[in-house]
Amino acid sequence: MNTRTSRTVVAAALTLGIAAGPAVPALAASGTSAAPGHATPGAPAREAPDAGALRAAIQGLPKDDATAALVRVSGTEGGWRGSAGVHDLVSGRPADPDGRFRAGSVTKVFTAAVVLQLAGEGRLGLDRPVRRYLPDLIPAAYEDVTVRQLLNHTSGIPSVGSGGDLDDWYAHRFDLHDPVRTVREATSREPDFAPGTQQHYANTGYTVAGLLIERVTGDTYASQVSRRVLEPLRLEDTYFPGTDPTIRGPHNHGYQLFGTAGEVRDVTVWGATDAWAAGDLISTTADLERFTRALFGGQVVRGPLLQEMFTLPDASVREYGTGKPAAYSAGLSVMRLGGREVWGKTGGRWGYNTAVAATRDLSRTLVYDVNATDAKGEGMNPTAMNIVVAAFGAPSVE
């Protein structure tokens, strides 16, 4: 398949269905009514998911910002499943609703969960310095950074990356990255701030967390997450790709817009070793929904340690560079949507945008994958935002 497709193909797919594709609708959806008997006493009544709004959120794909979308809404208030768009722009086949995709930074939720499990087993302490466990990797300049600060992005360890523009990233998409080398490069620099004083969302802390898991267990990061989370929950379509740049099994293609002319390239095959424990997971909406329900229900991280995932840093901690309130806990982040508190995590890899989100009481959960053509762009993808608003309501105005 030609990896470069003109932007006009996206428009043609919308209006003509792509000549090579079958004459079937690009939108498929199903829904269920709310489960009875699970309302919280005294809580305001909530309506079932708005199926019409959810259908509208993904209708019309493929279009300029996305070529496909897979959505699952569930909870005690009811459920809805939908998919739209195409498997790929050349064949025009309908998107596979069960397809695998790159989950990006949703990986961090799995990493945080395993670190918290190890803390529950007494194999590490959240308030202990990371250097205690990785003395050969973490230099004295970062001796006060704690395990908890890795997880809630308050460590002050700076970000590192290859730099360059989108074309440069594309040219190096098959490069292999070593997590130890990444951490050494990051910690050779001056801290962004004193540990625990500000919050800066980045991948580096979770790269350290992955190495911490390996040091404490004497096993690989992927093996530990698989044994502790994937296998017990039977997440059979979720895996870590390692150095393999492909997506194994059924999946929908991802595309990215390049340049001012809007050239569209197929970016499905792209290495993820730069992300590793911070963002290399491959999964499905069904698996991520099961994981989210199990996590929030206390089946993955048990006891008081689960509260770490729903606890923000002290109110005095502000976002680095902006001064906004801290919004990240250990593995998750929080927003107010439709008048209620929603916890979750988004992720973005080239061609794919993903999110898991839920209310604490699991009255409503959302998992989506949007095959976004601006997956690393500024701001939220329009189709993804439409899905979130349809599922939970509009963001609250601060």
Coordinates of C-alpha atoms in Angstrom, one line a residue:
M1 CA 0.0 0.0 0.0
N2 CA 1.3 3.5 -0.8
T3 CA 2.1 5.2 2.5
R4 CA 1.4 8.6 1.0
T5 CA -2.2 9.5 0.2
S6 CA -3.4 13.0 -0.8
R7 CA -5.7 14.8 1.6
T8 CA -8.3 14.7 -1.1
V9 CA -8.8 11.0 -0.6
V10 CA -10.2 11.8 2.9
A11 CA -12.8 14.0 1.4
A12 CA -13.5 11.5 -1.4
A13 CA -14.0 8.8 1.2
L14 CA -16.6 11.0 2.9
T15 CA -18.6 11.8 -0.2
L16 CA -18.1 8.7 -2.3
G17 CA -17.5 5.9 0.2
I18 CA -14.3 5.2 -1.8
A19 CA -14.9 3.4 -5.0
A20 CA -13.1 0.3 -4.0
G21 CA -15.0 -0.1 -0.7
P22 CA -18.2 -2.0 -0.1
A23 CA -21.6 -0.3 -0.2
V24 CA -22.2 -0.5 3.6
P25 CA -22.8 2.2 6.2
A26 CA -19.6 3.5 7.9
L27 CA -21.5 3.9 11.2
A28 CA -22.4 1.0 13.4
A29 CA -23.9 1.4 16.9
S30 CA -25.7 -0.5 19.6
G31 CA -26.9 0.3 23.1
T32 CA -28.3 -1.1 26.3
S33 CA -30.6 0.3 28.9
A34 CA -29.4 1.3 32.4
A35 CA -28.9 -1.5 34.9
P36 CA -31.4 -1.2 37.8
G37 CA -30.7 -1.1 41.5
H38 CA -27.3 0.6 41.6
A39 CA -28.1 4.2 42.2
T40 CA -26.3 5.8 45.1
P41 CA -28.8 6.9 47.9
G42 CA -29.3 10.6 47.9
A43 CA -27.4 11.1 44.6
P44 CA -29.1 13.1 41.8
A45 CA -30.7 11.0 39.1
R46 CA -28.6 10.6 36.0
E47 CA -29.9 9.8 32.6
A48 CA -28.8 7.0 30.4
P49 CA -26.1 7.7 27.8
D50 CA -27.4 9.9 25.0
A51 CA -27.2 7.5 22.1
G52 CA -28.2 10.2 19.6
A53 CA -25.4 12.5 20.7
L54 CA -22.9 9.7 20.7
R55 CA -23.9 8.7 17.2
A56 CA -23.6 12.3 16.0
A57 CA -20.1 12.6 17.6
I58 CA -18.7 10.0 15.3
Q59 CA -20.9 10.3 12.2
G60 CA -19.4 11.4 8.9
L61 CA -16.0 9.7 9.3
P62 CA -13.6 9.7 7.6
K63 CA -13.0 13.4 7.5
D64 CA -10.1 15.8 7.9
D65 CA -9.4 15.2 11.6
A66 CA -10.0 11.5 11.8
T67 CA -10.5 8.4 9.7
A68 CA -12.2 6.1 12.2
A69 CA -13.5 6.0 15.8
L70 CA -14.4 3.1 18.2
V71 CA -16.4 4.0 21.3
R72 CA -17.7 2.1 24.3
V73 CA -19.8 3.6 27.1
S74 CA -20.9 1.5 30.0
G75 CA -21.9 1.8 33.7
T76 CA -24.8 1.4 35.9
E77 CA -26.6 4.2 33.9
G78 CA -26.5 2.1 30.7
G79 CA -24.2 1.4 27.8
W80 CA -23.6 2.2 24.2
R81 CA -21.2 0.8 21.6
G82 CA -20.4 2.5 18.3
S83 CA -17.8 2.5 15.5
A84 CA -17.5 4.7 12.4
G85 CA -15.1 5.4 9.6
V86 CA -12.9 3.1 7.6
H87 CA -10.4 0.3 8.2
D88 CA -8.1 2.1 5.7
L89 CA -8.4 4.8 3.1
V90 CA -7.5 2.6 0.1
S91 CA -10.0 -0.3 0.5
G92 CA -12.7 1.8 2.3
R93 CA -13.8 -1.2 4.3
P94 CA -15.8 -0.2 7.5
A95 CA -13.7 0.2 10.6
D96 CA -13.2 -3.0 12.6
P97 CA -15.0 -2.3 16.0
D98 CA -12.8 -4.8 17.7
G99 CA -9.6 -3.6 16.2
R100 CA -6.4 -3.1 18.2
F101 CA -4.7 0.3 18.4
R102 CA -1.9 2.1 20.1
A103 CA -3.1 3.3 23.5
G104 CA -0.2 5.8 24.1
S105 CA -0.1 7.3 27.5
V106 CA -2.9 5.1 28.8
T107 CA 0.1 2.8 29.4
K108 CA 0.9 5.0 32.4
V109 CA -2.2 3.8 34.2
F110 CA -0.9 0.2 34.0
T111 CA 2.6 1.2 35.1
A112 CA 1.3 3.2 38.1
A113 CA -0.9 0.3 39.1
V114 CA 2.0 -2.2 39.2
V115 CA 4.2 0.3 41.2
L116 CA 1.3 0.6 43.7
Q117 CA 1.0 -3.2 43.8
L118 CA 4.7 -3.4 44.7
A119 CA 4.2 -0.8 47.4
G120 CA 1.3 -2.8 48.8
E121 CA 3.6 -5.8 49.0
G122 CA 6.2 -3.8 50.9
R123 CA 8.8 -4.1 48.1
L124 CA 9.1 -0.4 47.7
G125 CA 7.9 2.7 49.5
L126 CA 6.1 5.6 47.9
D127 CA 7.9 8.2 50.1
R128 CA 11.3 6.6 49.7
P129 CA 13.9 8.1 47.3
V130 CA 14.0 6.5 43.9
R131 CA 17.8 6.6 44.2
R132 CA 17.6 4.0 47.0
Y133 CA 16.5 1.5 44.4
L134 CA 18.4 2.8 41.4
P135 CA 21.6 4.2 42.9
D136 CA 23.6 3.5 39.7
L137 CA 21.1 5.4 37.5
I138 CA 19.7 8.3 39.6
P139 CA 22.5 10.9 40.4
A140 CA 22.8 12.8 43.6
A141 CA 21.2 15.9 42.0
Y142 CA 17.9 13.9 42.1
E143 CA 18.5 12.2 45.5
D144 CA 15.3 13.7 47.0
V145 CA 12.9 12.5 44.2
T146 CA 10.5 9.9 45.7
V147 CA 8.6 7.1 44.0
R148 CA 5.3 8.9 44.5
Q149 CA 6.7 12.0 42.7
L150 CA 7.5 9.9 39.7
L151 CA 3.9 8.8 39.5
N152 CA 2.3 12.2 40.0
H153 CA 4.7 14.1 37.7
T154 CA 6.2 16.2 40.5
S155 CA 9.7 14.8 40.3
G156 CA 11.3 17.8 38.4
I157 CA 13.1 15.4 36.1
P158 CA 13.1 17.1 32.7
S159 CA 11.8 15.7 29.5
V160 CA 14.1 14.5 26.7
G161 CA 13.3 13.8 23.1
S162 CA 14.7 13.7 19.6
G163 CA 13.4 17.2 18.8
G164 CA 12.8 18.2 15.2
D165 CA 9.6 18.6 13.3
L166 CA 7.1 16.0 12.2
D167 CA 9.1 15.0 9.2
D168 CA 12.1 14.4 11.4
W169 CA 10.0 12.2 13.7
Y170 CA 8.8 10.3 10.6
A171 CA 12.3 9.8 9.3
H172 CA 13.3 8.2 12.7
R173 CA 10.2 6.3 13.3
F174 CA 12.0 2.9 13.4
D175 CA 14.8 4.1 15.7
L176 CA 15.3 2.0 18.8
H177 CA 15.5 3.8 22.1
D178 CA 17.1 2.5 25.3
P179 CA 15.2 3.5 28.5
V180 CA 18.4 3.6 30.6
R181 CA 20.1 5.9 28.1
T182 CA 16.9 8.1 28.1
V183 CA 17.0 8.5 31.9
R184 CA 20.7 9.1 32.0
E185 CA 20.3 11.9 29.4
A186 CA 17.4 13.4 31.4
T187 CA 19.1 13.3 34.8
S188 CA 22.3 14.8 33.4
R189 CA 20.4 18.1 33.1
E190 CA 19.4 20.5 35.8
P191 CA 16.0 19.8 37.4
D192 CA 13.0 21.7 36.1
F193 CA 12.1 22.4 39.8
A194 CA 12.6 21.1 43.3
P195 CA 10.9 17.8 43.8
G196 CA 7.3 18.1 45.0
T197 CA 6.9 21.8 44.3
Q198 CA 5.4 21.8 40.9
Q199 CA 3.8 19.4 38.4
H200 CA 5.1 18.8 34.9
Y201 CA 3.4 16.0 32.9
A202 CA 6.1 14.1 30.9
N203 CA 7.2 10.6 30.0
T204 CA 10.5 10.5 31.8
G205 CA 9.2 9.8 35.3
Y206 CA 7.3 6.8 33.9
T207 CA 10.4 5.5 32.1
V208 CA 12.1 5.6 35.5
A209 CA 9.1 3.8 37.0
G210 CA 9.4 1.0 34.4
L211 CA 13.1 0.6 35.3
L212 CA 12.1 0.7 39.0
I213 CA 9.7 -2.2 38.5
E214 CA 12.4 -4.2 36.7
R215 CA 15.0 -3.6 39.5
V216 CA 12.7 -4.4 42.3
T217 CA 11.3 -7.6 40.7
G218 CA 14.3 -8.8 38.8
D219 CA 11.9 -9.3 35.8
T220 CA 11.1 -7.3 32.7
Y221 CA 8.5 -4.5 32.8
A222 CA 6.3 -6.1 30.2
S223 CA 6.4 -9.5 32.0
Q224 CA 5.4 -7.9 35.3
V225 CA 2.5 -6.0 33.8
S226 CA 1.3 -9.0 31.9
R227 CA 1.5 -11.3 35.0
R228 CA 0.0 -8.8 37.4
V229 CA -2.7 -7.2 35.2
L230 CA -3.2 -8.5 31.7
E231 CA -3.4 -12.2 32.6
P232 CA -5.6 -12.0 35.7
L233 CA -8.1 -9.7 33.9
R234 CA -7.9 -11.8 30.7
L235 CA -7.0 -8.8 28.6
E236 CA -6.1 -11.1 25.7
D237 CA -6.0 -8.4 23.0
T238 CA -3.6 -6.2 25.0
Y239 CA 0.2 -6.5 24.7
F240 CA 3.5 -4.7 24.6
P241 CA 5.1 -4.6 21.2
G242 CA 8.7 -4.3 22.2
T243 CA 10.8 -3.5 19.2
D244 CA 8.1 -4.6 16.7
P245 CA 6.8 -1.4 14.9
T246 CA 3.7 -3.2 13.6
I247 CA 0.3 -3.8 15.3
R248 CA -0.4 -7.5 15.4
G249 CA -3.8 -8.8 14.7
P250 CA -6.9 -6.9 13.5
H251 CA -6.5 -3.2 13.5
N252 CA -7.6 0.0 11.7
H253 CA -4.9 2.1 9.9
G254 CA -3.7 5.3 11.4
Y255 CA -3.0 8.4 9.3
Q256 CA -1.2 11.7 10.0
L257 CA -1.4 15.1 8.2
F258 CA 2.0 16.4 7.2
G259 CA 2.9 19.9 6.1
T260 CA 0.9 22.9 5.1
A261 CA -0.4 21.2 2.1
G262 CA -2.1 18.6 4.3
E263 CA -0.5 15.5 2.9
V264 CA -1.9 12.3 4.5
R265 CA 0.5 9.4 5.3
D266 CA -0.3 6.0 6.6
V267 CA 1.6 5.9 10.0
T268 CA 0.3 2.6 11.2
V269 CA 3.7 1.0 11.3
W270 CA 5.8 3.1 13.8
G271 CA 8.1 2.1 16.5
A272 CA 7.2 2.9 20.1
T273 CA 10.4 2.2 22.0
D274 CA 10.7 5.9 22.7
A275 CA 7.6 5.6 24.9
W276 CA 8.1 2.2 26.6
A277 CA 6.5 2.1 30.1
A278 CA 5.1 5.6 29.4
G279 CA 3.2 4.8 26.2
D280 CA 3.8 1.7 24.1
L281 CA 0.8 -0.4 25.0
I282 CA -1.5 -1.9 22.3
S283 CA -5.1 -2.7 23.2
T284 CA -8.8 -2.7 22.3
T285 CA -11.7 -0.8 23.6
A286 CA -13.2 -3.9 25.2
D287 CA -10.0 -4.7 27.1
L288 CA -9.5 -1.1 28.3
E289 CA -13.1 -1.0 29.4
R290 CA -12.6 -4.2 31.4
F291 CA -9.4 -2.8 32.9
T292 CA -11.0 0.5 33.9
R293 CA -13.9 -1.2 35.6
A294 CA -11.6 -3.5 37.5
L295 CA -9.2 -0.7 38.4
F296 CA -11.8 1.6 39.8
G297 CA -13.5 -1.3 41.5
G298 CA -10.4 -2.1 43.5
Q299 CA -9.5 -5.4 41.8
V300 CA -6.1 -4.3 40.5
V301 CA -4.8 -2.0 43.2
R302 CA -6.3 -3.0 46.5
G303 CA -6.8 -1.2 49.8
P304 CA -5.8 2.4 50.6
L305 CA -3.1 2.4 47.9
L306 CA -5.9 2.7 45.3
Q307 CA -6.7 6.2 46.8
E308 CA -3.3 7.3 45.4
M309 CA -4.8 7.1 42.0
F310 CA -7.5 9.5 43.0
T311 CA -5.4 12.0 45.0
L312 CA -3.9 15.1 43.5
P313 CA -0.8 16.8 45.0
D314 CA -1.2 19.4 47.6
A315 CA -3.1 22.5 46.4
S316 CA 0.0 24.6 46.6
V317 CA 1.5 22.5 43.7
R318 CA 0.9 24.2 40.4
E319 CA 1.5 23.2 36.8
Y320 CA 5.1 24.0 35.7
G321 CA 5.2 26.9 33.3
T322 CA 1.5 27.8 33.5
G323 CA 0.6 28.1 37.2
K324 CA -2.6 26.2 36.6
P325 CA -3.8 23.8 39.4
A326 CA -2.2 20.3 39.4
A327 CA -4.5 17.8 37.6
Y328 CA -2.6 14.6 37.7
S329 CA -2.5 11.9 40.4
A330 CA -0.7 8.6 40.3
G331 CA -1.5 7.4 36.7
L332 CA -4.7 9.3 36.2
S333 CA -6.0 12.9 35.8
V334 CA -9.3 14.6 36.7
M335 CA -11.7 16.9 35.0
R336 CA -15.2 18.1 35.7
L337 CA -17.5 17.2 32.9
G338 CA -21.3 17.7 32.8
G339 CA -21.2 18.8 36.5
R340 CA -19.4 15.7 37.8
E341 CA -15.9 14.5 38.5
V342 CA -14.4 12.3 35.9
W343 CA -11.1 10.5 36.3
G344 CA -9.1 9.0 33.4
K345 CA -6.2 9.1 31.1
T346 CA -5.7 10.1 27.4
G347 CA -3.0 8.8 25.1
G348 CA -1.7 9.8 21.7
R349 CA 0.6 8.0 19.2
W350 CA 0.9 9.0 15.6
G351 CA -2.4 8.1 14.0
Y352 CA -4.2 7.1 17.2
N353 CA -5.8 9.0 20.1
T354 CA -7.1 6.9 23.0
A355 CA -8.8 7.6 26.4
V356 CA -10.2 5.8 29.4
A357 CA -12.5 7.7 31.7
A358 CA -15.0 7.0 34.5
T359 CA -16.8 8.4 37.5
R360 CA -15.5 7.0 40.8
D361 CA -18.8 5.1 41.3
L362 CA -18.6 3.6 37.8
S363 CA -22.0 4.9 37.0
R364 CA -20.5 5.8 33.6
T365 CA -17.3 4.8 31.9
L366 CA -15.9 5.7 28.5
V367 CA -13.2 4.2 26.3
Y368 CA -12.5 5.4 22.8
D369 CA -10.0 5.1 20.1
V370 CA -10.0 7.8 17.4
N371 CA -7.8 7.3 14.4
A372 CA -6.8 11.0 14.5
T373 CA -4.8 12.7 11.7
D374 CA -3.5 15.2 14.3
A375 CA -2.7 12.8 17.1
K376 CA 0.2 14.9 18.3
G377 CA -1.3 18.3 17.5
E378 CA -2.0 21.2 19.8
G379 CA -5.3 20.8 21.8
M380 CA -7.8 18.0 21.7
N381 CA -8.9 16.3 18.5
P382 CA -12.3 17.6 17.5
T383 CA -13.9 14.1 17.1
A384 CA -12.4 13.0 20.4
M385 CA -13.8 16.1 22.1
N386 CA -17.2 15.5 20.6
I387 CA -17.2 11.9 22.0
V388 CA -16.2 13.1 25.5
V389 CA -18.9 15.8 25.6
A390 CA -21.5 13.3 24.3
A391 CA -20.6 10.8 27.0
F392 CA -20.2 13.0 30.0
G393 CA -21.2 16.6 29.1
A394 CA -19.3 19.8 28.5
P395 CA -16.2 20.7 30.6
S396 CA -17.0 22.9 33.5
V397 CA -15.8 26.5 33.2
E398 CA -13.3 27.4 35.9

